[in-house]
Every structure is written in C-alpha cells, then in structure tokens.
Short mmCIF file of C-alpha atoms (C1' of nucleotides) in Angstrom, two decimals:
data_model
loop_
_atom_site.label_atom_id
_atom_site.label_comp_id
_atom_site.label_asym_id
_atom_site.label_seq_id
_atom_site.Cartn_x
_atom_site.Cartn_y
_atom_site.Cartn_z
CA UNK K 1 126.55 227.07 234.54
CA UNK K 2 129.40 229.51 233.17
CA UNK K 3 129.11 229.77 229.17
CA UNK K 4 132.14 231.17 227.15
CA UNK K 5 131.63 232.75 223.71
CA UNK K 6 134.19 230.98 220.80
CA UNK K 7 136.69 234.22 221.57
CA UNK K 8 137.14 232.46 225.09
CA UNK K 9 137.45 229.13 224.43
CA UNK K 10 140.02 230.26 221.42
CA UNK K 11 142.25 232.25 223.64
CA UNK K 12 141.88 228.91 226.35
CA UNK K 13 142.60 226.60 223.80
CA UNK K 14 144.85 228.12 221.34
CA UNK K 15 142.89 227.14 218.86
CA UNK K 16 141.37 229.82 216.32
CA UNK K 17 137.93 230.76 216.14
CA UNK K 18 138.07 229.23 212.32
CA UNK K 19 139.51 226.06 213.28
CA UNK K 20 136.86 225.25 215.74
CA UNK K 21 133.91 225.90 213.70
CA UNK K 22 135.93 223.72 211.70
CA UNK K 23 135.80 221.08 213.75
CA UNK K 24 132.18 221.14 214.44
CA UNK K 25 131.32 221.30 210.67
CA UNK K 26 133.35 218.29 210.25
CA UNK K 27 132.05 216.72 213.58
CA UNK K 28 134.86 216.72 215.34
CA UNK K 29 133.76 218.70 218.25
CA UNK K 30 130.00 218.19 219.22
CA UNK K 31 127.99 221.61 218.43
CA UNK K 32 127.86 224.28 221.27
CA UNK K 33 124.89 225.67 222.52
CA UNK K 34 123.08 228.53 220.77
CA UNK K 35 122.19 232.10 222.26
CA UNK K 36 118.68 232.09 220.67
CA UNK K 37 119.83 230.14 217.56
CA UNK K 38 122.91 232.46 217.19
CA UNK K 39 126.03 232.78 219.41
CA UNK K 40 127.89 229.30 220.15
CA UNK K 41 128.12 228.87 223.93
CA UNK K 42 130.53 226.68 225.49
CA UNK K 43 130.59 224.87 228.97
CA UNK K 44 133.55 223.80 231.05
CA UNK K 45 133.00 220.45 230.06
CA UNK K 46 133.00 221.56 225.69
CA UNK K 47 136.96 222.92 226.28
CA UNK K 48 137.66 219.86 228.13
CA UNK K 49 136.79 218.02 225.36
CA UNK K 50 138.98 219.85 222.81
CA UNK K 51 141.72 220.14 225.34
CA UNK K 52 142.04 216.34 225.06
CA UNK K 53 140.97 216.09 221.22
CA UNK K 54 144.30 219.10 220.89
CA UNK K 55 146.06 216.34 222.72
CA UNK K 56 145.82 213.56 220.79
CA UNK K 57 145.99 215.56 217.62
CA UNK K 58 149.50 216.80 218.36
CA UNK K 59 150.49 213.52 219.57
CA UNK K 60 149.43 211.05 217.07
CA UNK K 61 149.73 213.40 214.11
CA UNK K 62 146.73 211.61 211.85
CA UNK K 63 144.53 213.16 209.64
CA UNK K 64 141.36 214.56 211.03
CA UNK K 65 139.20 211.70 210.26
CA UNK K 66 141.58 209.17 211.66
CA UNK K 67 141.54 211.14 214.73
CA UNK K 68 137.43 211.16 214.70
CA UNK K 69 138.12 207.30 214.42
CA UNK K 70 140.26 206.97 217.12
CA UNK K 71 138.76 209.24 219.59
CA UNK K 72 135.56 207.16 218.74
CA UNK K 73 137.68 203.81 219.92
CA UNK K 74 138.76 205.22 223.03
CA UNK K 75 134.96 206.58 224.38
CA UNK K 76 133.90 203.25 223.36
CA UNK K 77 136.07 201.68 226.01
CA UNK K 78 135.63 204.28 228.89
CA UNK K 79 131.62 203.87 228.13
CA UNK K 80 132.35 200.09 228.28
CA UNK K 81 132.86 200.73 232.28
CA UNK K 82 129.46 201.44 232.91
CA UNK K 83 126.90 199.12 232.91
CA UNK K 84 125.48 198.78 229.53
CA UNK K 85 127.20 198.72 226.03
CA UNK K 86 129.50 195.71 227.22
CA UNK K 87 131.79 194.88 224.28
CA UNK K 88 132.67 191.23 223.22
CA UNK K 89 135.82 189.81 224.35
CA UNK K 90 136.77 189.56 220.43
CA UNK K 91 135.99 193.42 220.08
CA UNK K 92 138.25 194.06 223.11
CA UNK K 93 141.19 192.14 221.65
CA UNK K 94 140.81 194.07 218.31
CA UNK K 95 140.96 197.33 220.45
CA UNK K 96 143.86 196.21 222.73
CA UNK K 97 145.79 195.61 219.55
CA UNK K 98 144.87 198.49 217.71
CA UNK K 99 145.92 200.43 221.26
CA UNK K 100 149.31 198.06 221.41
CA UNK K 101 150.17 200.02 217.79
CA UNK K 102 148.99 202.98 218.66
CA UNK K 103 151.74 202.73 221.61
CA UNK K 104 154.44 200.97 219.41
CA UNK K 105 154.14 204.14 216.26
CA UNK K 106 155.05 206.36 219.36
CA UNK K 107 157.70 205.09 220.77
CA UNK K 108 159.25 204.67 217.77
CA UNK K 109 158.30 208.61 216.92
CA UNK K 110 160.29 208.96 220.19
CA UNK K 111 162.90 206.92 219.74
CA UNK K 112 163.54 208.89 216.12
CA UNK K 113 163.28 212.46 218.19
CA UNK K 114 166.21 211.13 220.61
CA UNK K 115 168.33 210.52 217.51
CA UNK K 116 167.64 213.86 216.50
CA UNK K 117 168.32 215.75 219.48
CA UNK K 118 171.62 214.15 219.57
CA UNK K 119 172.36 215.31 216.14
CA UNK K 120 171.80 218.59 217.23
CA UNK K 121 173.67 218.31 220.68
CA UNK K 122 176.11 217.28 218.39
CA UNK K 123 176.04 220.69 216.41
CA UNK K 124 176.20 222.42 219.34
CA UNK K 125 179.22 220.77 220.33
CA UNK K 126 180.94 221.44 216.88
CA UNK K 127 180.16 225.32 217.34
CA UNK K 128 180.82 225.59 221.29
CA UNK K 129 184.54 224.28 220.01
CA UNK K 130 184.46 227.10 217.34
CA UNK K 131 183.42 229.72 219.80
CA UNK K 132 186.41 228.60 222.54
CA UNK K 133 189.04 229.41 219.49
CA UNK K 134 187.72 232.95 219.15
CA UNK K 135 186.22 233.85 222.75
CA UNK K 136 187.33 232.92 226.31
CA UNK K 137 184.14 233.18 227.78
CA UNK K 138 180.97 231.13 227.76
CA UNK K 139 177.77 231.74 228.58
CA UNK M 1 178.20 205.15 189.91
CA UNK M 2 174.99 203.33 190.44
CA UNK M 3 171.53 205.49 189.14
CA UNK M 4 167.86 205.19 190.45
CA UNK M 5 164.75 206.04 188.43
CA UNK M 6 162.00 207.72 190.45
CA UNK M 7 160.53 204.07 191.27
CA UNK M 8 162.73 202.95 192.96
CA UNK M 9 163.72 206.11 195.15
CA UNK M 10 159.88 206.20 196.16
CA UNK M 11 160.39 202.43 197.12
CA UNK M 12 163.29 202.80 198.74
CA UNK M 13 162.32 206.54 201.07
CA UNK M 14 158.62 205.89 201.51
CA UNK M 15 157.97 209.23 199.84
CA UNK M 16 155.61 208.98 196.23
CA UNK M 17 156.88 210.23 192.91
CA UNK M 18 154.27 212.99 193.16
CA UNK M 19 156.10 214.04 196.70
CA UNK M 20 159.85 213.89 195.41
CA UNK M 21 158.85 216.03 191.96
CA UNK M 22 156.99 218.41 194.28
CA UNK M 23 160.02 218.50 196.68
CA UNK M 24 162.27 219.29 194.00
CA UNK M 25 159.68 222.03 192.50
CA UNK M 26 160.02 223.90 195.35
CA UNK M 27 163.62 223.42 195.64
CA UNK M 28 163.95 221.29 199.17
CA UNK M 29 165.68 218.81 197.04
CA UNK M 30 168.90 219.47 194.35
CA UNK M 31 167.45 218.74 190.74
CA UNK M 32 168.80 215.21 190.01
CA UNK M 33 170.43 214.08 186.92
CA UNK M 34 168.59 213.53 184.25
CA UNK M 35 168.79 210.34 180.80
CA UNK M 36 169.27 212.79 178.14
CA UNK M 37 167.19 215.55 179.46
CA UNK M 38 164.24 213.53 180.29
CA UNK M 39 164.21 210.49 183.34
CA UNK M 40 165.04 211.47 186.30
CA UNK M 41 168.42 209.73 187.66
CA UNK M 42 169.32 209.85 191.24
CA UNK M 43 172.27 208.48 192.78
CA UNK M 44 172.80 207.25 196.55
CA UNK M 45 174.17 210.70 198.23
CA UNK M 46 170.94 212.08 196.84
CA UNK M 47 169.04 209.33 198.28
CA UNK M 48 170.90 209.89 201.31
CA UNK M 49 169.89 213.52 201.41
CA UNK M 50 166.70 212.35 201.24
CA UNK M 51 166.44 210.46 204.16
CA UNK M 52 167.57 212.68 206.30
CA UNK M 53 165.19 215.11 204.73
CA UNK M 54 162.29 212.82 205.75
CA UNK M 55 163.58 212.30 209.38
CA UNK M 56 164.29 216.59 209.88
CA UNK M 57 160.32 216.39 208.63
CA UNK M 58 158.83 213.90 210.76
CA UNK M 59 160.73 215.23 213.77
CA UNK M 60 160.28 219.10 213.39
CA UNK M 61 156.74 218.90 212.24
CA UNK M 62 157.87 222.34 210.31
CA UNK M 63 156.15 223.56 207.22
CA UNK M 64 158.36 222.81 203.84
CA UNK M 65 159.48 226.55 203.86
CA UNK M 66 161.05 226.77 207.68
CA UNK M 67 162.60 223.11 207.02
CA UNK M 68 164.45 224.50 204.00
CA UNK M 69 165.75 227.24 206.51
CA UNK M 70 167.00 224.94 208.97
CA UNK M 71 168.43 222.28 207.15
CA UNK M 72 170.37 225.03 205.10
CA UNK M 73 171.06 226.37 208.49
CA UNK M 74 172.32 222.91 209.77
CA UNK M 75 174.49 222.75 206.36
CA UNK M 76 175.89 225.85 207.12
CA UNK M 77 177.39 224.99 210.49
CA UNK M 78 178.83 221.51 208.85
CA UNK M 79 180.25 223.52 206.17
CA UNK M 80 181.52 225.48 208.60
CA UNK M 81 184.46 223.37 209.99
CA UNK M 82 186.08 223.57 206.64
CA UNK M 83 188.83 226.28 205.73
CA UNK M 84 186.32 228.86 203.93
CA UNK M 85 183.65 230.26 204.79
CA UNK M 86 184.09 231.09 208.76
CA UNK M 87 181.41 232.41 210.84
CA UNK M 88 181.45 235.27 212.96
CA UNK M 89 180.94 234.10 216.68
CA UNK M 90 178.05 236.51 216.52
CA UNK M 91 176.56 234.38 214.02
CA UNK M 92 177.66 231.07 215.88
CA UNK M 93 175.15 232.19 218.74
CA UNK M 94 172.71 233.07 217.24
CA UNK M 95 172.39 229.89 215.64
CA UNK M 96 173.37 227.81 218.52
CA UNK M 97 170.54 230.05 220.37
CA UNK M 98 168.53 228.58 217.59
CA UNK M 99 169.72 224.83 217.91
CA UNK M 100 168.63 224.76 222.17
CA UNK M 101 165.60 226.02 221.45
CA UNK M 102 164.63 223.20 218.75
CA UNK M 103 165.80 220.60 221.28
CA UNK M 104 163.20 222.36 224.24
CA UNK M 105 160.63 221.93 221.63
CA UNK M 106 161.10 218.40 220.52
CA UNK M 107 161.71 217.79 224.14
CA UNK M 108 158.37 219.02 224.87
CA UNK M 109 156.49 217.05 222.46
CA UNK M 110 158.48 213.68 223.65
CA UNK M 111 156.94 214.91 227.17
CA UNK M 112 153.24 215.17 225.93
CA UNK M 113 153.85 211.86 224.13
CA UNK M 114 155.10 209.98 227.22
CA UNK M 115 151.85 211.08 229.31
CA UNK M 116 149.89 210.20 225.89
CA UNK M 117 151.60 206.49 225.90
CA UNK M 118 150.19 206.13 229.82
CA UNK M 119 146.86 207.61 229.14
CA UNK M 120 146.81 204.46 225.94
CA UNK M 121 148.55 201.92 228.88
CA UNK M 122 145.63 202.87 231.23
CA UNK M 123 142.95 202.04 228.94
CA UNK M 124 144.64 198.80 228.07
CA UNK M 125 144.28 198.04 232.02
CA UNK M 126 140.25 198.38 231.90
CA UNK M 127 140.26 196.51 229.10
CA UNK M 128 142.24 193.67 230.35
CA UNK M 129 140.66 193.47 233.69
CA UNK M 130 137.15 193.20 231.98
CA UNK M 131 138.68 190.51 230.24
CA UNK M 132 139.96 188.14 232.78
CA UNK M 133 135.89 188.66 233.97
CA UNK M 134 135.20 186.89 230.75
CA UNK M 135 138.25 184.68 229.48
CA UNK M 136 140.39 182.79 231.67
CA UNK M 137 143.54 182.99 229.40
CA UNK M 138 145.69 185.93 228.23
CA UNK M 139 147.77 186.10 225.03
"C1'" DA Z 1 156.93 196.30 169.19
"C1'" DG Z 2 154.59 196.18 173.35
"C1'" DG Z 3 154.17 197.02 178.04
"C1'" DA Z 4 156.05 199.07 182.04
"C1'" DC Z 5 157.53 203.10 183.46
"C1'" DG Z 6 158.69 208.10 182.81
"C1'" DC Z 7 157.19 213.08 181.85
"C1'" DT Z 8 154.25 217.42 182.30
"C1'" DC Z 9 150.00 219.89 182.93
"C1'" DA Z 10 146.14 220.61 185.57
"C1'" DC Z 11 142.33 219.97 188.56
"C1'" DG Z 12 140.79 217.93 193.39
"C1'" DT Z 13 141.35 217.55 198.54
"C1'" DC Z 14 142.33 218.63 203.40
"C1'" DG Z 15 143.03 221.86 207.03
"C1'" DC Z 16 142.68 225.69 207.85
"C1'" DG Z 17 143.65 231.64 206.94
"C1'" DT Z 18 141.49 235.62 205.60
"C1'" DG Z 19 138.43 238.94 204.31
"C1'" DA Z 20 133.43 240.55 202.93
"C1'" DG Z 21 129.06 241.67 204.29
"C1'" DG Z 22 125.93 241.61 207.70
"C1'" DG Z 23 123.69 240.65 212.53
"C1'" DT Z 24 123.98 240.79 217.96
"C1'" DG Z 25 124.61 242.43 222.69
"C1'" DC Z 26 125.63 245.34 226.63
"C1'" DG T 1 123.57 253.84 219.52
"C1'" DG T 2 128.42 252.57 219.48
"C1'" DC T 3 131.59 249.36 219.31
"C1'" DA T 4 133.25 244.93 220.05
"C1'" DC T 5 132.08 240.71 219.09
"C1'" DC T 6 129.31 237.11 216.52
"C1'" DC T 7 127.60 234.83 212.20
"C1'" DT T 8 127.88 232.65 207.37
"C1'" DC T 9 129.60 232.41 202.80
"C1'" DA T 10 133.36 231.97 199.90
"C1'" DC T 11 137.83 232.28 197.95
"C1'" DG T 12 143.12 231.36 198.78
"C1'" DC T 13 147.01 228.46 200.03
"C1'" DG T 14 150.28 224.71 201.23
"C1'" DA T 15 151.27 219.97 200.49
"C1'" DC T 16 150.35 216.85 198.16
"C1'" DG T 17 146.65 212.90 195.37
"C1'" DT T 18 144.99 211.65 191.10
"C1'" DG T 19 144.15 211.14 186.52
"C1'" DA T 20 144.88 212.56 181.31
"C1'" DG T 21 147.62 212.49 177.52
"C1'" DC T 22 151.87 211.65 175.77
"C1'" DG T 23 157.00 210.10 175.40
"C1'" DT T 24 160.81 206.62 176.62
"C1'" DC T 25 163.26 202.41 177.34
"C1'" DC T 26 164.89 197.62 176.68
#
DNA sequence: AGGACGCTCACGTCGCGTGAGGGTGC
DNA sequence: GGCACCCTCACGCGACGTGAGCGTCC
C-alpha cells in the first residue's frame, strides 16, 4: 500500500494543503490515516475520491454542503447495486428526478456558455477587421 | 423615461438588494439615479447592464475584481469602432490574445460538463433498470 | 397617518489564504 | 542534528446574508 503525505496529494490534486484539511473538518473528504496519531496519509483510493468530489464541485458550482448532499445521493445509488440497502421504488423516482434537474441546470449552464463564446467570437471578429485596416498580415 | 426602485430591479435580475448596493460599492455597477438624494432609481439600460453583468458572472466564474477588468476590457473594444479613441494594433492583440484564451477556458469547462451530464445519464440507467425489476410502468 | 419600502451601519458566514509557533522524520 | 515537511490555532478577506434603527413615499 503506497501512502502520500498532504504535499502529494496537493500537488496531484491541485488542491492546497489548507483546502483539504478543510474539507475533512467539514466532512467532506473522509479523514486520512495517521502516522502515529500525526501525519495524514493518503491511499490511491483517498485522491480518487477528491478527484471526483473536484469534479463535481467545478461542475455543479453549489455550495459545499449542497455538494456533501449530492455526493451523498449519488453513493446511495451505486451502493444500491449491491445486494443490500435496496431503495424503494418511490425513493428511486425522487432521485431520478432530482438527477433529471441536476442534468437540465447544466445544460442550460451550457447552453448560456455557447451564447457567450459567440459574443466573444464576435469581438474577435470586430478587431480581426480593425487589424486588416492597419496590417496586411495575420497570424 | 420609466424608473425602478431597488425592488423591483432585484425582481426583475434575480440579484438581492444587498447584492446590487454591494455591486455598486465596489464600483462593478454605475451609481444609479437617485429621488432627491435618497431612493435609488434605475432605468432600463442600467437594468440592461445588469444582465449582462450577471451572465459575464455565471459564465466566467471570475472573482468581482478580474470581471470588472474584462468587462471594461470588452467595453473598450465596442467603444472602439467609434471615431475616438483608436487602438494601437499592438493593443488589439493583446486583447484578442486575451479573448481566445477565455473561449479555451469556457470551452474546457463545457467539456468537463458534457462527461459530468453522462456520468448523471449513467446513473439514471441503474436506476431505471432496477426499476422495471419492481414496477411494470415508466413515466 | 400608517404600512410598505427605502437607507446606512455593522456584525455574521462560507471558503478558503496566510502566517505564527511548534513538532516530526530521514 | 539539519532541514524540509507536518501539525494546530487563529486571524484576514471576498462576496455577500441578516438584522437594527431610522427615514421616505403615496
């Protein structure tokens, strides 16, 4: 088992040191194991785990507690494979609607970001025309 | 000329009062008119400027302080077209420089979201398929 | 003239940044 | 035993939320 002191996981992850201590204190991120009570160690399986919580986070853009909610919803259904913990079908509806919106708020994030890049290919159009009145080449 | 108390802007943009006094406190919005020195009276253009304040924000993901820069930025090239104030073509690539590299990052983040929206499409598969084990009709 | 709405402090909150002061490990 | 890294307070900051206490409008 290879362990990786909070330095390594913070130059992995991009995250700072601060910010994941951060998100244990807040219980965001499960807490590490301890060199004799003291150092946090990581495993492989720890920066997986933020990798996909840094995911989400940029994606969806919530608060951190909305986040914890969400992340809770989706572990719920991937535990609901196995065999035990089966949910009720009405529990399953609520969480296929709540993951219908989920989809909807990003598309329409999306759909706002192609507008956007327009308005800037736009811009870019205004100031190539600019450039071709004062330079002959492009580049 | 038609005048909106805070109230109504707040209805109207989705922003709170709190939001549009801070906004104008730290100057991302112009001062509005005021009733005799004391209500605040907007009119549509700065309603207008609002919006597309909001959507520069939800896009960008910026902190206030770089939005400021790049909307006054984006201002600068609109003004630009008009007789004064010409920009050297220097300047003009810089900021179109500027303008392709905010399109790669927006870009970027509609990637992540895309894989993000299958990820959410996936778990919406489990759950139906453990629901046709349980329900015989779909909604 | 009363109630809905406006104003300005000013303190609280969240998500971290940034030392200070001290311990750990090879 | 150095030196690089770790730890825990604890205070600061940006971007607002949330009253308190008071004025304004129709």
């Amino acid at each position: 088992m290879k362990w990786y002191k909070i330095d390594d996981v913070a130059k992995i992850t991009g995250l700072t040191k601060r910010t994941l201590r951060y998100y244990e204190e807040i219980g965001l991120i499960k807490p590490p194991e301890r060199s004799n009570g003291k150092f946090r160690l990581y495993t492989d399986e720890d920066i997986e785990q933020i990798r996909k919580l840094i995911l989400a986070r940029e994606v969806l853009g919530f608060s951190l507690q909305e986040l914890q909610e969400f992340l809770s919803l989706k572990e719920k259904v991937e535990r609901h494979s196995e065999e035990y913990n089966r949910l009720s079908p009405y529990e399953l509806q609520e969480i296929d609607q709540n993951l219908k919106q989920q989809i909807r708020m990003i598309e329409t994030k999306m759909e706002r970001m192609r507008k956007f890049i327009e308005e800037l290919e736009d811009l870019r159009q205004k100031i190539q025309s600019h450039q071709n009145l004062t330079e002959k080449e492009d580049v």
